[in-house]
Short mmCIF file of C-alpha atoms in Angstrom, two decimals:
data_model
loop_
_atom_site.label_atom_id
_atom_site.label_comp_id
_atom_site.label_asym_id
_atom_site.label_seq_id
_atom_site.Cartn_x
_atom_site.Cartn_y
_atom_site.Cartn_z
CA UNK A 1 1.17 -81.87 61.86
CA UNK A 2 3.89 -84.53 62.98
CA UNK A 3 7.13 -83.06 63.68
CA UNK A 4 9.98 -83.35 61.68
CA UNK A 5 12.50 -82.25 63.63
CA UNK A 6 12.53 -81.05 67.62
CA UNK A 7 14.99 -79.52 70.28
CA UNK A 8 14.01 -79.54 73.59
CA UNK A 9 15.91 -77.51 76.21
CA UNK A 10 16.39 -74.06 78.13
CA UNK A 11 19.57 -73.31 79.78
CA UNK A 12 17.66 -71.39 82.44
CA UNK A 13 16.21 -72.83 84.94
CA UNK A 14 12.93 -72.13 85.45
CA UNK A 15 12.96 -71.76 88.79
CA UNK A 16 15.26 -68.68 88.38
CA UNK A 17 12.99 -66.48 85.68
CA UNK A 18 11.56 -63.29 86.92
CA UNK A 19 8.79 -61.57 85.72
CA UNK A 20 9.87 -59.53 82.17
CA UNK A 21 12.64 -61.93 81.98
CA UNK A 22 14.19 -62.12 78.10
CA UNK A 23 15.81 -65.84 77.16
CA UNK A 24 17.67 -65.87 73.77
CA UNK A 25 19.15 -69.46 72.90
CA UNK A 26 20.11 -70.89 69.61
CA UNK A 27 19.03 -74.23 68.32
CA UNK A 28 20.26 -76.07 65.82
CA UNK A 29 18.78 -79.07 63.60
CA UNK A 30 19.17 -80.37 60.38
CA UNK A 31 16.35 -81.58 57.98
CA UNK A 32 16.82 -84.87 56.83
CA UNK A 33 17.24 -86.14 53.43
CA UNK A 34 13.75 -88.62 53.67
CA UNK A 35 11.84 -85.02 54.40
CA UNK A 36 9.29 -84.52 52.06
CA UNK A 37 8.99 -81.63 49.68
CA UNK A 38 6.92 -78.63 51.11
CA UNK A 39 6.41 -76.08 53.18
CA UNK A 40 7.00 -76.66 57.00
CA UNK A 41 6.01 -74.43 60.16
CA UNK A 42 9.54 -73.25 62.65
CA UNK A 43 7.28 -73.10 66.17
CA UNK A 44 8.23 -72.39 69.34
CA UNK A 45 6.57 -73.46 72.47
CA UNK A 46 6.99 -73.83 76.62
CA UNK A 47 5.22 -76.73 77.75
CA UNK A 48 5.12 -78.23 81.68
CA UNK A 49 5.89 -81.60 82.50
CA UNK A 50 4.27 -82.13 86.10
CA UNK A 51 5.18 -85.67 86.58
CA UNK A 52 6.15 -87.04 83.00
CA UNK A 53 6.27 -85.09 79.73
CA UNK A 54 3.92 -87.99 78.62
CA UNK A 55 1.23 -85.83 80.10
CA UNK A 56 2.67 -82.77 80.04
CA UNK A 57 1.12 -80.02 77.77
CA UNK A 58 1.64 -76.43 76.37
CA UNK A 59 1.46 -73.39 77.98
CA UNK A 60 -0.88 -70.54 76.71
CA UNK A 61 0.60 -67.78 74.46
CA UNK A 62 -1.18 -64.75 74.99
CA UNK A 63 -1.26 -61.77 73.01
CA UNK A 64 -2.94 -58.68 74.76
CA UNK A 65 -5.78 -60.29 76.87
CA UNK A 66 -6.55 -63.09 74.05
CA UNK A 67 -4.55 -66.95 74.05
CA UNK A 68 -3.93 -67.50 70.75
CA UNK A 69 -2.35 -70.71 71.19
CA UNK A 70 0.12 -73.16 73.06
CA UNK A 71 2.64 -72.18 70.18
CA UNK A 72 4.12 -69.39 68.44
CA UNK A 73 5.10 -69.90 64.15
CA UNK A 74 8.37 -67.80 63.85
CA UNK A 75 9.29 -68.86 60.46
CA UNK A 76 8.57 -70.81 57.14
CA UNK A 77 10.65 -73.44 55.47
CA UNK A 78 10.73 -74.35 52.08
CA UNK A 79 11.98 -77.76 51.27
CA UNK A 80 12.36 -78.14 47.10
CA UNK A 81 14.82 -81.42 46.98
#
């Protein structure tokens, strides 16, 4: 679907992560009042940008030895009104 909302950013330079490295950031958005009614996904995601993020894309998730995507659905959210 189209997104409704989006934060982009890491405080972490990635040219400082080390293999089993752990991130933890908070985000923070607000739905807006012209959202439609409905269900909608939370996802998270690390994507490259080589030259532009214009033709950057997503970066596999993989779970044991299977990719099961370029993101990860950590929560549902209900909008009623």
């Amino acid at each position: 679907g189209v997104p409704v909302a989006q934060s982009d950013s890491l405080d972490v330079p990635s040219e400082s992560w080390l293999p089993g490295d752990y991130f933890i950031q908070l985000h923070e958005f607000r739905v807006g009042e012209e959202t439609a009614v409905g269900s909608y996904s939370i996802a998270v995601g690390v994507y490259t940008c080589p030259e532009s993020c214009e033709n950057g894309h997503g970066l596999p998730i993989v779970v044991g030895n299977n990719v099961v995507g370029d993101s990860l659905t950590i929560h549902m959210l209900e909008v009623t009104e």
